[in-house]
PDB file of C-alpha atoms in Angstrom:
ATOM      1  CA  VAL A  80      -7.122  12.000   3.466  1.00 47.00           C
ATOM      2  CA  SER A  81      -6.117   9.539   6.126  1.00 50.00           C
ATOM      3  CA  GLN A  82      -8.637   8.092   8.673  1.00 50.00           C
ATOM      4  CA  SER A  83      -8.475   6.273  11.918  1.00 52.00           C
ATOM      5  CA  ARG A  84      -9.301   2.514  11.482  1.00 52.00           C
ATOM      6  CA  TYR A  85     -11.664   2.412  14.399  1.00 59.00           C
ATOM      7  CA  THR A  86     -13.577   5.766  14.129  1.00 66.00           C
ATOM      8  CA  GLY A  87     -13.153   6.976  10.580  1.00 68.00           C
ATOM      9  CA  VAL A  88     -12.085  10.338  12.010  1.00 68.00           C
ATOM     10  CA  ILE A  89      -9.822  12.256   9.594  1.00 65.00           C
ATOM     11  CA  VAL A  90      -6.277  12.286  11.075  1.00 66.00           C
ATOM     12  CA  GLY A  91      -4.358  13.848   8.231  1.00 64.00           C
ATOM     13  CA  VAL A  92      -4.534  15.502   4.808  1.00 68.00           C
ATOM     14  CA  LYS A  93      -1.633  15.108   2.410  1.00 68.00           C
ATOM     15  CA  TRP A  94      -1.049  16.101  -1.230  1.00 70.00           C
ATOM     16  CA  SER A  95       1.488  15.674  -3.966  1.00 77.00           C
ATOM     17  CA  THR A  96       3.038  18.314  -6.182  1.00 81.00           C
ATOM     18  CA  LEU A  97       2.081  18.169  -9.885  1.00 81.00           C
ATOM     19  CA  ARG A  98       5.424  19.552 -10.939  1.00 87.00           C
ATOM     20  CA  SER A  99       7.824  17.059 -12.457  1.00 87.00           C
ATOM     21  CA  ASP A 100      10.781  19.477 -11.827  1.00 91.00           C
ATOM     22  CA  TYR A 101      10.061  19.526  -7.999  1.00 88.00           C
ATOM     23  CA  LYS A 102      13.625  18.344  -7.149  1.00 90.00           C
ATOM     24  CA  GLU A 103      15.268  21.111  -9.219  1.00 92.00           C
ATOM     25  CA  LEU A 104      12.979  23.640  -7.520  1.00 91.00           C
ATOM     26  CA  ARG A 105      13.745  22.091  -4.109  1.00 89.00           C
ATOM     27  CA  ILE A 106      10.137  21.747  -3.184  1.00 87.00           C
ATOM     28  CA  PRO A 107       8.783  18.720  -1.497  1.00 82.00           C
ATOM     29  CA  LYS A 108       6.972  15.967  -3.544  1.00 80.00           C
ATOM     30  CA  TYR A 109       4.513  15.429  -0.707  1.00 72.00           C
ATOM     31  CA  MET A 110       3.139  17.847   1.867  1.00 73.00           C
ATOM     32  CA  SER A 111       0.774  17.493   4.778  1.00 72.00           C
ATOM     33  CA  TYR A 112      -1.859  20.134   5.639  1.00 67.00           C
ATOM     34  CA  TYR A 113      -2.482  18.354   8.957  1.00 63.00           C
ATOM     35  CA  PRO A 114       0.720  16.472  10.035  1.00 62.00           C
ATOM     36  CA  TYR A 115       0.019  12.995  11.312  1.00 60.00           C
ATOM     37  CA  GLU A 116       1.913   9.907  12.422  1.00 60.00           C
ATOM     38  CA  GLY A 117       1.662   7.798   9.216  1.00 62.00           C
ATOM     39  CA  ARG A 118       3.372   4.918  10.950  1.00 62.00           C
ATOM     40  CA  MET A 119       0.397   4.531  13.280  1.00 66.00           C
ATOM     41  CA  ILE A 120      -2.247   3.924  10.555  1.00 75.00           C
ATOM     42  CA  TRP A 121      -3.117   2.068   7.388  1.00 84.00           C
ATOM     43  CA  ASN A 122      -4.698   4.308   4.850  1.00 85.00           C
ATOM     44  CA  GLY A 123      -7.754   2.539   3.448  1.00 90.00           C
ATOM     45  CA  LEU A 124      -8.269   0.193   6.333  1.00 91.00           C
ATOM     46  CA  TYR A 125     -11.334   2.012   7.700  1.00 88.00           C
ATOM     47  CA  GLN A 126     -13.041   1.904   4.345  1.00 90.00           C
ATOM     48  CA  ASN A 127     -11.994  -1.552   3.356  1.00 94.00           C
ATOM     49  CA  TYR A 128     -11.899  -3.516   6.648  1.00 94.00           C
ATOM     50  CA  TRP A 129     -14.966  -5.672   5.999  1.00 95.00           C
ATOM     51  CA  ASN A 130     -13.869  -6.468   2.377  1.00 97.00           C
ATOM     52  CA  ILE A 131     -10.410  -7.499   3.570  1.00 97.00           C
ATOM     53  CA  ALA A 132     -11.961  -9.782   6.117  1.00 96.00           C
ATOM     54  CA  GLU A 133     -14.375 -11.234   3.525  1.00 97.00           C
ATOM     55  CA  LYS A 134     -11.701 -11.858   0.939  1.00 97.00           C
ATOM     56  CA  ASP A 135      -9.261 -13.112   3.521  1.00 97.00           C
ATOM     57  CA  GLU A 136      -6.565 -10.956   1.919  1.00 98.00           C
ATOM     58  CA  VAL A 137      -5.126  -7.455   2.113  1.00 97.00           C
ATOM     59  CA  ILE A 138      -3.277  -5.839  -0.782  1.00 98.00           C
ATOM     60  CA  ILE A 139      -0.465  -3.601   0.534  1.00 96.00           C
ATOM     61  CA  VAL A 140       0.518  -0.584  -1.634  1.00 95.00           C
ATOM     62  CA  GLU A 141       2.752   2.390  -0.953  1.00 91.00           C
ATOM     63  CA  SER A 142       0.581   5.443  -1.614  1.00 86.00           C
ATOM     64  CA  GLU A 143      -2.898   6.672  -0.577  1.00 86.00           C
ATOM     65  CA  LYS A 144      -3.442   7.384  -4.350  1.00 88.00           C
ATOM     66  CA  ALA A 145      -3.146   3.720  -5.172  1.00 93.00           C
ATOM     67  CA  VAL A 146      -5.885   2.964  -2.607  1.00 93.00           C
ATOM     68  CA  MET A 147      -8.209   5.362  -4.429  1.00 93.00           C
ATOM     69  CA  GLN A 148      -7.135   4.009  -7.850  1.00 95.00           C
ATOM     70  CA  ALA A 149      -7.867   0.432  -6.713  1.00 97.00           C
ATOM     71  CA  ASP A 150     -11.336   1.473  -5.360  1.00 96.00           C
ATOM     72  CA  SER A 151     -12.151   3.038  -8.697  1.00 96.00           C
ATOM     73  CA  MET A 152     -11.386  -0.369 -10.345  1.00 97.00           C
ATOM     74  CA  GLY A 153     -13.614  -2.283  -7.897  1.00 97.00           C
ATOM     75  CA  VAL A 154     -10.613  -3.586  -5.832  1.00 98.00           C
ATOM     76  CA  ASP A 155     -11.690  -2.907  -2.330  1.00 97.00           C
ATOM     77  CA  ASN A 156      -9.282  -4.835  -0.026  1.00 97.00           C
ATOM     78  CA  VAL A 157      -6.308  -2.416  -0.299  1.00 97.00           C
ATOM     79  CA  VAL A 158      -4.346  -0.485   2.290  1.00 95.00           C
ATOM     80  CA  ALA A 159      -1.457   2.030   1.894  1.00 91.00           C
ATOM     81  CA  LEU A 160       1.820   2.135   3.910  1.00 89.00           C
ATOM     82  CA  SER A 161       2.279   5.825   2.987  1.00 81.00           C
ATOM     83  CA  LYS A 162       6.011   4.938   2.622  1.00 78.00           C
ATOM     84  CA  LYS A 163       8.161   1.841   1.777  1.00 81.00           C
ATOM     85  CA  LYS A 164       8.543   0.307   5.250  1.00 86.00           C
ATOM     86  CA  ILE A 165       6.071  -1.304   7.656  1.00 90.00           C
ATOM     87  CA  SER A 166       6.267   0.292  11.129  1.00 88.00           C
ATOM     88  CA  HIS A 167       5.908  -1.763  14.267  1.00 89.00           C
ATOM     89  CA  GLU A 168       2.504  -0.342  14.886  1.00 87.00           C
ATOM     90  CA  GLN A 169       1.364  -1.240  11.297  1.00 89.00           C
ATOM     91  CA  PHE A 170       2.839  -4.782  11.802  1.00 90.00           C
ATOM     92  CA  ILE A 171       0.696  -5.311  14.769  1.00 90.00           C
ATOM     93  CA  LYS A 172      -2.463  -4.141  12.944  1.00 89.00           C
ATOM     94  CA  LEU A 173      -1.694  -6.519  10.001  1.00 90.00           C
ATOM     95  CA  LEU A 174      -1.279  -9.423  12.414  1.00 91.00           C
ATOM     96  CA  GLN A 175      -4.712  -8.564  14.006  1.00 92.00           C
ATOM     97  CA  LEU A 176      -6.320  -8.806  10.533  1.00 94.00           C
ATOM     98  CA  ASN A 177      -5.284 -12.481  10.317  1.00 94.00           C
ATOM     99  CA  VAL A 178      -5.409 -12.566   6.484  1.00 96.00           C
ATOM    100  CA  ASN A 179      -3.160 -13.312   3.629  1.00 96.00           C
ATOM    101  CA  LEU A 180      -0.742 -10.423   2.503  1.00 96.00           C
ATOM    102  CA  VAL A 181      -0.153  -9.301  -1.023  1.00 97.00           C
ATOM    103  CA  PHE A 182       2.648  -6.744  -1.408  1.00 95.00           C
ATOM    104  CA  ALA A 183       1.971  -4.563  -4.470  1.00 95.00           C
ATOM    105  CA  LEU A 184       4.550  -1.846  -4.076  1.00 93.00           C
ATOM    106  CA  ASP A 185       5.820   0.497  -6.783  1.00 89.00           C
ATOM    107  CA  ASN A 186       8.244  -1.001  -9.385  1.00 88.00           C
ATOM    108  CA  ASP A 187      11.245   0.868  -7.945  1.00 88.00           C
ATOM    109  CA  VAL A 188      11.156  -1.170  -4.822  1.00 89.00           C
ATOM    110  CA  ASP A 189      13.521  -4.191  -4.973  1.00 88.00           C
ATOM    111  CA  ILE A 190      11.998  -7.696  -4.642  1.00 89.00           C
ATOM    112  CA  GLU A 191      14.663  -8.636  -2.050  1.00 92.00           C
ATOM    113  CA  TYR A 192      13.661  -5.617   0.067  1.00 92.00           C
ATOM    114  CA  ILE A 193      10.065  -6.740  -0.044  1.00 91.00           C
ATOM    115  CA  LYS A 194      11.038 -10.341   0.907  1.00 91.00           C
ATOM    116  CA  GLU A 195      13.003  -9.026   3.743  1.00 92.00           C
ATOM    117  CA  MET A 196      10.224  -6.926   5.030  1.00 89.00           C
ATOM    118  CA  ALA A 197       7.712  -9.787   4.578  1.00 90.00           C
ATOM    119  CA  SER A 198       9.956 -12.173   6.455  1.00 90.00           C
ATOM    120  CA  GLU A 199       8.570 -10.734   9.690  1.00 89.00           C
ATOM    121  CA  PHE A 200       5.298 -12.464   8.840  1.00 88.00           C
ATOM    122  CA  LYS A 201       6.947 -15.794   8.051  1.00 86.00           C
ATOM    123  CA  CYS A 202       4.888 -18.792   9.366  1.00 86.00           C
ATOM    124  CA  LEU A 203       2.034 -16.444  10.304  1.00 89.00           C
ATOM    125  CA  THR A 204       0.164 -16.163   6.942  1.00 92.00           C
ATOM    126  CA  HIS A 205       0.629 -16.659   3.266  1.00 94.00           C
ATOM    127  CA  ILE A 206       2.494 -13.846   1.566  1.00 95.00           C
ATOM    128  CA  TYR A 207       2.464 -12.921  -2.066  1.00 96.00           C
ATOM    129  CA  VAL A 208       4.306 -10.288  -4.133  1.00 95.00           C
ATOM    130  CA  ILE A 209       3.173  -8.551  -7.294  1.00 94.00           C
ATOM    131  CA  THR A 210       5.932  -7.700  -9.793  1.00 90.00           C
ATOM    132  CA  ASP A 211       5.674  -6.484 -13.324  1.00 88.00           C
ATOM    133  CA  CYS A 212       6.318  -9.912 -14.924  1.00 83.00           C
ATOM    134  CA  PHE A 213       5.076  -8.636 -18.297  1.00 83.00           C
ATOM    135  CA  GLY A 214       6.746  -5.212 -18.456  1.00 84.00           C
ATOM    136  CA  LEU A 215       3.408  -3.403 -18.498  1.00 87.00           C
ATOM    137  CA  THR A 216       4.298  -0.507 -16.278  1.00 85.00           C
ATOM    138  CA  GLY A 217       7.007   2.121 -15.894  1.00 79.00           C
ATOM    139  CA  GLU A 218      10.048   2.291 -13.487  1.00 77.00           C
ATOM    140  CA  LYS A 219       8.250   4.000 -10.623  1.00 80.00           C
ATOM    141  CA  SER A 220       4.766   2.896 -11.347  1.00 88.00           C
ATOM    142  CA  SER A 221       2.298   1.456  -8.926  1.00 90.00           C
ATOM    143  CA  PRO A 222       0.454  -1.665 -10.080  1.00 93.00           C
ATOM    144  CA  PHE A 223      -2.710   0.392 -10.223  1.00 94.00           C
ATOM    145  CA  ASP A 224      -1.273   3.347 -12.323  1.00 93.00           C
ATOM    146  CA  HIS A 225      -2.088   1.697 -15.661  1.00 93.00           C
ATOM    147  CA  GLY A 226      -5.722   0.706 -15.354  1.00 94.00           C
ATOM    148  CA  LYS A 227      -7.826  -2.246 -14.507  1.00 96.00           C
ATOM    149  CA  GLU A 228      -6.709  -4.600 -17.225  1.00 95.00           C
ATOM    150  CA  VAL A 229      -3.000  -4.161 -16.375  1.00 95.00           C
ATOM    151  CA  TRP A 230      -3.839  -4.521 -12.607  1.00 96.00           C
ATOM    152  CA  GLU A 231      -5.656  -7.811 -13.311  1.00 96.00           C
ATOM    153  CA  ALA A 232      -2.770  -9.191 -15.386  1.00 95.00           C
ATOM    154  CA  LEU A 233      -0.267  -8.325 -12.652  1.00 95.00           C
ATOM    155  CA  TYR A 234      -2.519  -9.820  -9.963  1.00 96.00           C
ATOM    156  CA  GLU A 235      -2.852 -13.101 -11.955  1.00 95.00           C
ATOM    157  CA  CYS A 236       0.967 -13.503 -11.955  1.00 92.00           C
ATOM    158  CA  ARG A 237       1.518 -12.695  -8.259  1.00 95.00           C
ATOM    159  CA  GLU A 238       4.155 -14.848  -6.762  1.00 93.00           C
ATOM    160  CA  LYS A 239       3.931 -16.647  -3.353  1.00 94.00           C
ATOM    161  CA  ILE A 240       7.038 -15.849  -1.410  1.00 93.00           C
ATOM    162  CA  MET A 241       6.225 -17.314   1.966  1.00 83.00           C
TER     163      MET A 241
END
């Protein structure tokens, strides 16, 4: 469920298939019950806005599921891109937060791609990236997929990139 940052109004409902053979069956991995412009919002921002401000940091993940996983672990300063690239509208909203950025994207996203995306924020804030420096997660895993202890270990070895 995606909500507007300012009002908390539900703007979309999206789900994922549970089938691992979705490609062979030619069914989409993700579907939206109510289509919405994902590029216009940050999933989790409405719920986590004050925690982000208090901690002076926002953790950026790919999926809405990772926001919920983080919340269940007590990590309450997380927002989701809903994809792998920051839109212009999302960029503006991040600048308005005026906090440090921590990119915690899935393992299949190349570090050079993250650095290129983060370069738009160069000289505007401190930017960190979380990578699986210990080999604790799988190839397409989110940093939150393997529980709180793994997340905390990954967070501790975050790297400042700008």
